[in-house]
XYZ file of C-alpha atoms in Angstrom:
593
model
C 69.543 -68.506 19.629
C 72.645 -67.214 17.817
C 74.519 -69.700 15.652
C 77.605 -69.579 13.430
C 76.824 -68.355 9.930
C 77.762 -70.430 6.907
C 79.767 -68.336 4.444
C 81.730 -69.051 1.278
C 84.715 -66.990 2.358
C 88.276 -67.475 3.534
C 89.649 -64.951 6.007
C 86.854 -62.462 6.887
C 89.435 -59.667 6.800
C 90.010 -60.213 3.061
C 86.425 -60.399 1.816
C 86.389 -56.975 0.146
C 89.702 -57.334 -1.706
C 88.787 -60.850 -2.851
C 85.405 -59.581 -4.046
C 87.153 -56.917 -6.131
C 89.533 -59.521 -7.573
C 86.563 -61.543 -8.790
C 84.693 -58.504 -10.064
C 87.479 -57.286 -12.347
C 88.100 -60.816 -13.605
C 84.418 -61.081 -14.529
C 83.879 -57.711 -16.222
C 86.374 -56.522 -18.869
C 85.502 -52.847 -18.491
C 86.576 -52.682 -14.834
C 89.995 -52.264 -13.259
C 91.375 -51.484 -9.801
C 94.100 -49.384 -8.293
C 97.030 -51.404 -7.032
C 97.115 -50.653 -3.342
C 95.459 -53.577 -1.583
C 94.479 -53.880 1.115
C 94.573 -50.205 2.150
C 93.352 -48.788 -1.183
C 90.264 -50.479 -2.575
C 89.196 -48.496 -5.642
C 87.400 -49.880 -8.711
C 87.493 -47.716 -11.832
C 86.749 -47.776 -15.519
C 89.551 -49.477 -17.429
C 89.100 -47.094 -20.376
C 89.566 -43.787 -18.520
C 92.985 -42.198 -19.166
C 94.655 -41.162 -15.921
C 94.519 -37.368 -15.323
C 93.442 -36.544 -18.900
C 89.800 -37.694 -18.842
C 87.845 -35.098 -20.801
C 84.470 -35.479 -19.096
C 83.203 -35.020 -15.561
C 84.172 -38.001 -13.426
C 81.345 -39.367 -11.266
C 82.636 -41.035 -8.094
C 80.753 -42.738 -5.307
C 81.478 -45.272 -2.629
C 80.984 -46.286 0.953
C 81.129 -49.379 3.079
C 81.147 -52.756 1.382
C 78.492 -55.386 1.975
C 75.938 -53.646 -0.271
C 76.954 -55.306 -3.539
C 76.506 -54.665 -6.398
C 76.669 -51.116 -4.997
C 79.008 -49.383 -5.576
C 81.611 -51.139 -7.712
C 79.054 -52.965 -9.854
C 77.816 -49.632 -11.207
C 81.188 -48.490 -12.532
C 81.159 -48.164 -16.298
C 80.681 -45.757 -19.171
C 77.424 -43.881 -18.621
C 77.372 -44.391 -14.861
C 80.175 -44.230 -12.237
C 83.764 -43.508 -13.232
C 85.138 -44.943 -9.978
C 83.868 -46.549 -6.779
C 85.696 -46.301 -3.455
C 85.184 -49.429 -1.362
C 85.443 -49.340 2.418
C 85.570 -52.383 4.645
C 82.245 -54.057 5.413
C 79.808 -51.378 6.614
C 82.710 -48.926 7.158
C 83.257 -45.708 5.277
C 86.344 -45.806 3.030
C 89.389 -43.957 4.356
C 90.249 -40.505 3.082
C 93.454 -41.707 1.365
C 91.476 -44.199 -0.740
C 88.955 -41.537 -1.752
C 91.785 -39.190 -2.723
C 93.461 -41.962 -4.743
C 90.225 -42.488 -6.666
C 89.802 -38.761 -7.320
C 93.361 -38.422 -8.578
C 93.069 -41.520 -10.762
C 90.068 -40.452 -12.844
C 89.628 -36.681 -12.528
C 90.659 -34.559 -15.480
C 90.190 -30.871 -16.238
C 86.363 -31.145 -16.181
C 86.440 -32.068 -12.480
C 84.569 -34.713 -10.521
C 81.264 -35.158 -8.725
C 81.181 -37.108 -5.448
C 77.836 -38.797 -4.748
C 77.660 -39.635 -1.041
C 75.026 -41.495 0.943
C 73.891 -39.589 4.015
C 75.797 -41.315 6.789
C 78.060 -39.358 9.141
C 81.219 -41.347 8.359
C 80.721 -41.069 4.608
C 79.997 -37.336 4.813
C 83.102 -36.683 6.881
C 85.532 -38.869 4.942
C 84.360 -37.744 1.519
C 84.187 -34.158 2.794
C 87.780 -34.156 3.975
C 88.923 -35.847 0.750
C 87.045 -33.217 -1.283
C 88.722 -30.377 0.575
C 92.144 -31.965 0.154
C 91.525 -32.529 -3.565
C 90.428 -28.915 -3.981
C 93.615 -27.751 -2.302
C 95.543 -29.789 -4.892
C 93.787 -27.989 -7.734
C 90.999 -30.433 -8.595
C 87.477 -29.201 -9.281
C 85.151 -31.132 -6.960
C 81.433 -30.973 -6.226
C 79.492 -33.143 -3.769
C 75.870 -34.293 -3.673
C 74.514 -35.951 -0.522
C 71.677 -38.437 -1.041
C 69.164 -39.045 1.762
C 66.151 -40.923 0.360
C 64.958 -42.742 3.491
C 61.217 -42.267 4.053
C 60.796 -44.539 7.080
C 61.821 -42.382 10.023
C 59.600 -39.369 10.732
C 61.176 -35.907 10.915
C 62.944 -34.346 12.683
C 66.143 -36.407 12.813
C 68.483 -33.625 13.983
C 71.391 -32.976 11.649
C 71.712 -36.683 10.857
C 68.766 -36.396 8.482
C 67.447 -39.065 6.137
C 69.685 -42.041 5.457
C 70.984 -42.871 1.985
C 69.347 -46.020 0.606
C 68.789 -47.746 -2.753
C 67.463 -44.610 -4.444
C 71.110 -43.538 -4.579
C 71.601 -45.963 -7.477
C 69.092 -44.003 -9.582
C 71.026 -40.822 -8.770
C 74.227 -42.571 -9.950
C 72.553 -43.348 -13.269
C 71.240 -39.829 -13.827
C 74.593 -38.231 -12.985
C 76.581 -40.738 -15.032
C 74.447 -40.176 -18.111
C 74.702 -36.394 -17.730
C 78.490 -36.649 -17.476
C 78.670 -38.962 -20.496
C 76.689 -36.365 -22.476
C 79.539 -33.877 -21.891
C 77.832 -31.534 -19.434
C 79.851 -29.254 -17.154
C 80.547 -30.147 -13.527
C 77.987 -27.619 -12.308
C 75.297 -29.043 -14.591
C 76.070 -32.679 -13.708
C 75.908 -31.792 -10.003
C 72.619 -29.938 -10.529
C 71.031 -32.934 -12.287
C 72.240 -35.294 -9.554
C 70.888 -33.034 -6.801
C 67.578 -32.682 -8.620
C 67.289 -36.463 -8.923
C 68.167 -36.960 -5.246
C 65.301 -34.655 -4.248
C 62.741 -36.611 -6.283
C 63.307 -40.130 -4.949
C 62.131 -41.841 -1.774
C 62.890 -45.312 -0.392
C 61.718 -47.602 2.396
C 62.922 -51.075 3.322
C 61.381 -54.127 4.984
C 63.472 -56.931 6.502
C 62.549 -60.470 7.474
C 65.979 -61.196 8.968
C 69.008 -59.182 10.025
C 72.301 -59.542 8.185
C 75.379 -61.496 9.252
C 78.774 -59.829 9.052
C 81.605 -62.040 7.739
C 83.119 -64.086 10.559
C 80.326 -63.326 13.027
C 77.261 -65.196 14.258
C 73.730 -64.746 12.977
C 71.579 -62.601 15.249
C 68.049 -63.587 16.198
C 67.027 -60.003 16.988
C 63.747 -60.208 15.067
C 62.700 -63.682 16.125
C 60.181 -65.923 14.341
C 57.113 -64.420 12.740
C 58.412 -60.848 12.894
C 59.501 -58.270 10.307
C 61.198 -54.906 10.654
C 59.914 -51.829 8.853
C 62.201 -49.027 7.736
C 65.564 -50.347 8.830
C 68.867 -49.024 7.450
C 71.209 -50.791 5.042
C 73.643 -51.686 7.850
C 71.015 -53.594 9.790
C 70.465 -50.737 12.246
C 67.005 -50.741 13.848
C 64.171 -49.290 11.815
C 60.911 -47.559 12.542
C 59.071 -50.559 13.990
C 59.048 -54.332 14.452
C 55.718 -55.913 13.522
C 54.118 -59.279 12.983
C 54.764 -60.704 9.542
C 51.935 -59.653 7.199
C 50.836 -60.771 3.716
C 52.935 -59.154 0.998
C 49.998 -57.044 -0.264
C 49.620 -55.404 3.152
C 53.364 -54.778 3.477
C 53.600 -53.175 0.026
C 50.623 -50.904 0.715
C 52.237 -49.734 3.959
C 55.566 -49.023 2.253
C 53.988 -47.082 -0.612
C 51.857 -45.056 1.812
C 54.952 -44.118 3.819
C 56.948 -43.029 0.766
C 54.102 -41.052 -0.775
C 52.746 -39.593 2.491
C 51.488 -36.035 2.105
C 52.183 -35.412 5.809
C 55.929 -35.935 5.610
C 56.061 -34.774 1.964
C 59.400 -36.498 1.464
C 59.010 -36.728 -2.309
C 57.296 -34.219 -4.630
C 54.955 -36.828 -6.160
C 51.219 -36.208 -6.334
C 48.234 -38.005 -7.832
C 48.248 -37.809 -11.613
C 52.046 -37.829 -11.827
C 54.448 -40.258 -13.470
C 57.004 -42.346 -11.581
C 59.859 -44.816 -11.802
C 59.713 -47.873 -9.523
C 62.750 -49.756 -8.212
C 62.224 -53.000 -6.283
C 65.494 -53.867 -4.561
C 66.483 -57.126 -2.882
C 68.460 -56.857 0.354
C 70.714 -59.868 -0.260
C 68.891 -63.125 0.396
C 65.515 -62.482 -1.193
C 64.811 -64.788 -4.169
C 64.148 -63.099 -7.496
C 60.758 -64.807 -7.487
C 59.715 -62.841 -4.402
C 61.109 -59.572 -5.755
C 59.072 -60.034 -8.937
C 55.998 -60.717 -6.798
C 56.597 -57.401 -5.031
C 57.010 -55.588 -8.363
C 53.923 -57.232 -9.813
C 51.799 -56.064 -6.898
C 53.385 -52.613 -6.463
C 52.635 -51.438 -10.009
C 48.833 -51.774 -9.849
C 48.771 -50.310 -6.345
C 50.646 -47.239 -7.601
C 48.218 -46.960 -10.491
C 44.910 -47.663 -8.734
C 45.476 -46.579 -5.131
C 47.760 -43.579 -5.758
C 46.743 -42.491 -9.255
C 50.269 -42.645 -10.679
C 51.522 -43.743 -14.088
C 54.509 -46.101 -13.811
C 56.943 -45.361 -16.655
C 59.840 -47.658 -15.696
C 60.274 -50.678 -13.386
C 63.664 -51.940 -12.248
C 63.641 -55.172 -10.226
C 66.679 -56.944 -8.800
C 69.400 -56.570 -6.177
C 70.887 -53.090 -6.456
C 71.881 -52.164 -2.891
C 71.970 -55.121 -0.502
C 72.783 -55.633 3.174
C 74.988 -58.739 2.818
C 72.566 -61.664 3.366
C 69.510 -59.853 4.717
C 66.121 -61.216 3.653
C 63.750 -58.476 2.586
C 63.299 -55.720 0.037
C 63.149 -51.989 -0.395
C 61.004 -49.927 -2.727
C 62.219 -46.693 -4.301
C 59.914 -44.306 -6.150
C 61.248 -41.441 -8.248
C 59.297 -38.755 -10.066
C 59.646 -39.493 -13.768
C 60.281 -36.089 -15.315
C 61.204 -36.378 -19.037
C 64.855 -35.293 -18.491
C 65.264 -37.943 -15.772
C 63.799 -40.644 -18.019
C 66.228 -39.620 -20.745
C 69.154 -40.139 -18.333
C 67.813 -43.460 -17.063
C 67.369 -44.733 -20.635
C 70.833 -43.635 -21.780
C 73.278 -46.394 -22.691
C 75.699 -47.604 -20.028
C 78.314 -50.319 -19.682
C 77.977 -50.553 -15.903
C 77.639 -54.323 -15.418
C 74.852 -54.360 -12.837
C 72.548 -51.765 -14.328
C 69.650 -53.760 -15.855
C 70.557 -52.831 -19.452
C 74.336 -53.286 -19.192
C 76.378 -53.894 -22.374
C 78.754 -56.859 -22.446
C 82.257 -56.747 -23.899
C 84.949 -59.200 -25.036
C 87.308 -60.448 -22.383
C 90.768 -58.826 -22.768
C 94.122 -60.386 -21.776
C 95.141 -60.496 -18.123
C 95.346 -57.011 -16.642
C 98.186 -55.268 -14.889
C 96.961 -53.206 -11.916
C 96.880 -49.457 -12.411
C 99.415 -47.848 -10.055
C 98.119 -45.598 -7.294
C 98.731 -41.963 -8.322
C 101.243 -40.213 -6.058
C 100.021 -37.476 -3.763
C 101.255 -34.092 -5.001
C 101.275 -32.930 -1.401
C 103.439 -35.815 -0.124
C 106.266 -34.622 2.117
C 109.688 -34.979 0.558
C 111.666 -34.009 3.655
C 113.163 -36.387 6.203
C 110.818 -38.074 8.698
C 110.111 -36.137 11.873
C 112.147 -37.098 14.924
C 112.390 -36.244 18.604
C 114.838 -33.415 19.424
C 118.008 -34.438 21.226
C 117.054 -32.095 24.056
C 113.592 -30.756 24.903
C 113.117 -27.087 25.703
C 110.680 -26.029 28.410
C 107.685 -25.936 26.085
C 108.627 -29.327 24.643
C 108.731 -30.861 28.119
C 105.340 -29.400 29.036
C 103.856 -30.552 25.721
C 105.179 -34.099 26.087
C 103.793 -34.453 29.607
C 100.413 -33.065 28.557
C 100.145 -35.403 25.547
C 101.053 -38.441 27.636
C 98.584 -37.485 30.362
C 95.780 -36.972 27.826
C 96.462 -40.287 26.083
C 96.670 -42.230 29.350
C 93.368 -40.727 30.498
C 91.726 -42.214 27.383
C 93.340 -45.608 27.986
C 91.914 -45.646 31.523
C 88.442 -44.618 30.310
C 88.126 -47.337 27.628
C 85.646 -49.613 29.408
C 83.421 -46.778 30.619
C 83.276 -45.270 27.123
C 82.315 -48.635 25.612
C 79.646 -49.159 28.264
C 78.089 -45.732 27.620
C 78.323 -46.198 23.872
C 76.636 -49.615 24.040
C 73.521 -47.808 25.265
C 73.504 -44.900 22.822
C 75.637 -45.986 19.845
C 77.399 -49.052 18.524
C 79.447 -49.835 21.635
C 82.964 -49.208 20.345
C 83.745 -45.593 21.311
C 86.186 -46.673 24.022
C 87.947 -49.190 21.790
C 88.235 -46.660 18.974
C 89.608 -43.918 21.225
C 91.942 -46.463 22.871
C 93.525 -47.264 19.493
C 94.173 -43.579 18.857
C 95.645 -42.980 22.318
C 97.824 -46.092 22.063
C 99.178 -44.926 18.697
C 100.014 -41.494 20.127
C 101.944 -43.037 23.020
C 103.832 -45.262 20.587
C 104.622 -42.429 18.171
C 105.452 -39.698 20.695
C 109.076 -40.836 20.749
C 109.343 -39.423 17.210
C 107.333 -36.223 17.687
C 109.250 -32.916 17.143
C 108.111 -31.735 20.576
C 110.026 -28.438 20.519
C 107.878 -27.457 17.511
C 104.308 -27.372 18.810
C 102.618 -26.920 15.427
C 104.417 -29.864 13.832
C 103.733 -31.993 16.902
C 100.017 -31.284 16.556
C 100.275 -32.330 12.904
C 101.972 -35.592 13.889
C 99.241 -36.345 16.449
C 96.713 -36.011 13.639
C 98.721 -38.450 11.501
C 98.899 -40.978 14.348
C 95.145 -40.789 14.845
C 94.411 -41.002 11.122
C 96.546 -44.137 10.882
C 95.175 -45.978 13.879
C 91.736 -44.849 14.955
C 89.307 -45.405 12.108
C 85.567 -44.828 12.305
C 83.767 -41.512 12.607
C 85.752 -40.581 15.731
C 89.005 -41.072 13.859
C 88.065 -38.773 11.001
C 86.634 -36.146 13.379
C 89.837 -36.031 15.407
C 91.955 -36.003 12.247
C 90.007 -32.947 11.064
C 90.381 -31.468 14.564
C 94.178 -31.716 14.568
C 94.603 -30.702 10.919
C 92.672 -27.492 11.620
C 94.691 -26.817 14.772
C 97.939 -27.350 12.858
C 96.896 -24.967 10.086
C 96.069 -22.259 12.659
C 99.267 -22.743 14.643
C 101.371 -22.772 11.482
C 99.990 -19.396 10.443
C 100.153 -17.718 13.849
C 103.335 -19.069 15.434
C 106.938 -18.969 14.311
C 108.741 -19.888 17.519
C 106.997 -20.670 20.796
C 103.206 -20.854 20.936
C 101.450 -18.401 23.242
C 98.415 -19.299 25.318
C 96.179 -17.134 23.116
C 97.482 -18.932 20.016
C 96.555 -22.277 21.609
C 93.062 -20.856 22.212
C 92.867 -19.725 18.588
C 93.908 -23.214 17.456
C 91.186 -24.775 19.619
C 88.644 -22.366 18.114
C 89.763 -23.300 14.589
C 89.478 -27.011 15.415
C 85.968 -26.629 16.815
C 84.909 -24.633 13.738
C 86.278 -27.315 11.379
C 84.607 -30.192 13.234
C 81.335 -28.250 13.257
C 81.624 -27.476 9.533
C 82.231 -31.031 8.350
C 80.318 -32.922 11.038
C 77.384 -30.504 11.040
C 77.093 -30.366 14.836
C 77.193 -27.381 17.178
C 76.461 -26.704 20.856
C 73.576 -28.770 22.235
C 73.766 -31.527 19.627
C 75.126 -34.102 22.125
C 78.613 -34.500 20.698
C 82.206 -33.888 21.781
C 81.634 -30.204 20.944
C 79.436 -29.918 24.041
C 82.621 -30.408 26.072
C 84.979 -28.377 23.901
C 82.800 -25.318 23.198
C 82.314 -24.452 26.918
C 86.021 -25.096 27.481
C 86.952 -22.650 24.715
C 84.566 -20.021 26.057
C 86.059 -20.143 29.570
C 89.625 -20.327 28.253
C 89.188 -17.193 26.128
C 87.390 -15.357 28.919
C 90.062 -16.099 31.529
C 92.937 -15.262 29.193
C 91.273 -11.972 28.207
C 91.052 -10.826 31.835
C 94.701 -11.690 32.429
C 94.528 -14.994 34.303
C 97.650 -17.125 34.440
C 97.512 -19.420 31.349
C 97.742 -22.677 33.330
C 94.981 -21.479 35.667
C 92.822 -20.502 32.676
C 93.465 -23.942 31.138
C 92.483 -25.690 34.392
C 89.275 -23.673 34.791
C 88.339 -24.329 31.178
C 88.815 -28.080 31.765
C 86.222 -27.896 34.548
C 83.843 -26.337 32.024
C 84.614 -29.203 29.637
C 83.650 -31.789 32.262
C 80.471 -29.901 33.143
C 79.585 -29.623 29.460
C 80.130 -33.344 28.913
C 77.956 -34.235 31.921
C 75.209 -31.922 30.658
C 74.787 -34.062 27.530
C 72.627 -36.412 29.615
C 69.873 -33.830 29.274
C 70.225 -33.334 25.498
C 68.394 -35.026 22.625
C 70.960 -36.221 20.094
C 70.982 -34.373 16.770
C 74.101 -35.904 15.223
C 75.527 -39.386 14.727
C 73.956 -42.752 15.502
C 72.551 -41.555 18.841
C 70.004 -39.621 16.753
C 68.029 -42.846 16.402
C 68.047 -43.643 20.164
C 65.101 -42.750 22.407
C 65.315 -39.739 24.744
C 64.675 -42.044 27.732
C 67.750 -44.141 26.944
C 69.900 -41.059 26.257
C 69.031 -39.518 29.624
C 70.676 -42.407 31.463
C 74.212 -41.775 30.196
C 76.345 -38.857 28.991
C 77.559 -38.717 25.421
C 80.684 -40.915 25.282
C 82.400 -38.682 22.723
C 81.930 -35.631 24.922
C 83.177 -37.504 27.990
C 86.263 -38.669 26.106
C 87.044 -35.120 24.980
C 86.552 -33.730 28.480
C 88.745 -36.466 29.924
C 91.791 -35.883 27.742
C 91.375 -32.110 27.941
C 91.166 -32.225 31.761
C 94.189 -34.551 32.013
C 96.267 -32.228 29.833
C 95.262 -29.208 31.939
C 96.184 -30.956 35.194
C 99.531 -31.927 33.699
C 100.312 -28.351 32.659
C 99.386 -27.107 36.142
C 101.643 -29.730 37.703
C 104.514 -28.742 35.420
C 104.092 -25.089 36.465
C 104.544 -25.958 40.136
C 107.627 -28.051 39.361
C 109.396 -25.220 37.562
């Protein structure tokens, strides 16, 4: 039975900002950017803005995993940590603020856990930072050893082994290495570590009730750090049996997830998931070491035991094993002032701090805000009607999208898309509708402000790419072929940063067939509105066909094929819906004129 959780918090909305307030009051070497609550960035207090003469190492992600990520900011480890809301990837603007605040001429390395939202948000921020002149490299960490391959493009999840990668990269940066060399050491470390978790309970999000998903006498093997289902639910076993199973999974020669073989040397990290007493973690460590030595023939060079990457208040632990090459040991042993690394250095408490101002964006627009023209030309009228039709189609589809998503995802696709459509309808009164390219840009801004989640960042990328293509190709009115080129550019950008392509059970399975038909019909001389309408039929057919696809991207990757076959992909259906509504609107406008 679910029951209200007891929490030492005020308003659940403020938990992350209030956590950061307490963190910087506790540790003198930490500071934050002044931008609450939108910008939640913790950084080293001793790094000079824009003139830092070493590689900056930046990481981040959703909050709720403390002390990751902010607790590992300090000399010799992370230069800055970007904090999202609980279990939500941080927004692109926050990531950019962190990059600008600590990145000097040596550049910065982004260390990103392998979750779709994190990859997309950090990826877009990296591209924006590069366009502003910053040198940026990215390393994706996927150390999960619980789920058997293949996992489509989603791949292995980022777990507690990421903290060891932070330490290796931070020490390399502190030693003065170049960006390329720091990135190479971080990537090397990420390829030599494997992790698996075991949970006795699920976690409770602030302000929500405690779930009884596991029930009494059960444990979950190989779950993710957000409480998402793992490899299996099993009867609770003695700790010796559980540890043996976890070590066998990590070191399996069948999956070969980590390059560790008998006779090698390793580092062991025993990580608490939030509510596990230190006594129990030490019991796990005390039993894991001899098992590694006697059952797997490995020498254990270092043992780190404590809470490094939690899942709020989850009871359980994870084990990470990393190959202990001499250069890696040197980085792990290097001095650091990160407060939650086991050998952190304390400092004297300084006077009260003044928040560091958020650095301005060099690309910020200085011109007047966009506004609706006093009179719409023909193209402006058509564009307005099409945008309104597309947005209203999404509003009407909200409940169906949520219902589909509850079976194959996290149940909020309709609500997320609804927020974006609502924002567009509110903002359209200020869109420069006679300028198609700028209107597309404004749609992207509306979505970026309101939507959130993976869908929000995907659609922001979609409209930014379309805007860039239209801006290059059009100087007055936009031709039908230029719209097709913009759609092609958008699909290419979403595929690049999201990793998906045709057949992966995503929105691209609606848009790729639509593009193909649109280009084909335009090339043979069909009327543009007719070509648009026919391509929208292909979009609907493509979306419906996702019922027969095995997911290879996003959270649906972890859902069984039997469950997926009962519903279409909600993202594809949403895309087909707005695309079809826009096409019908354009056709209607043609008959009116």
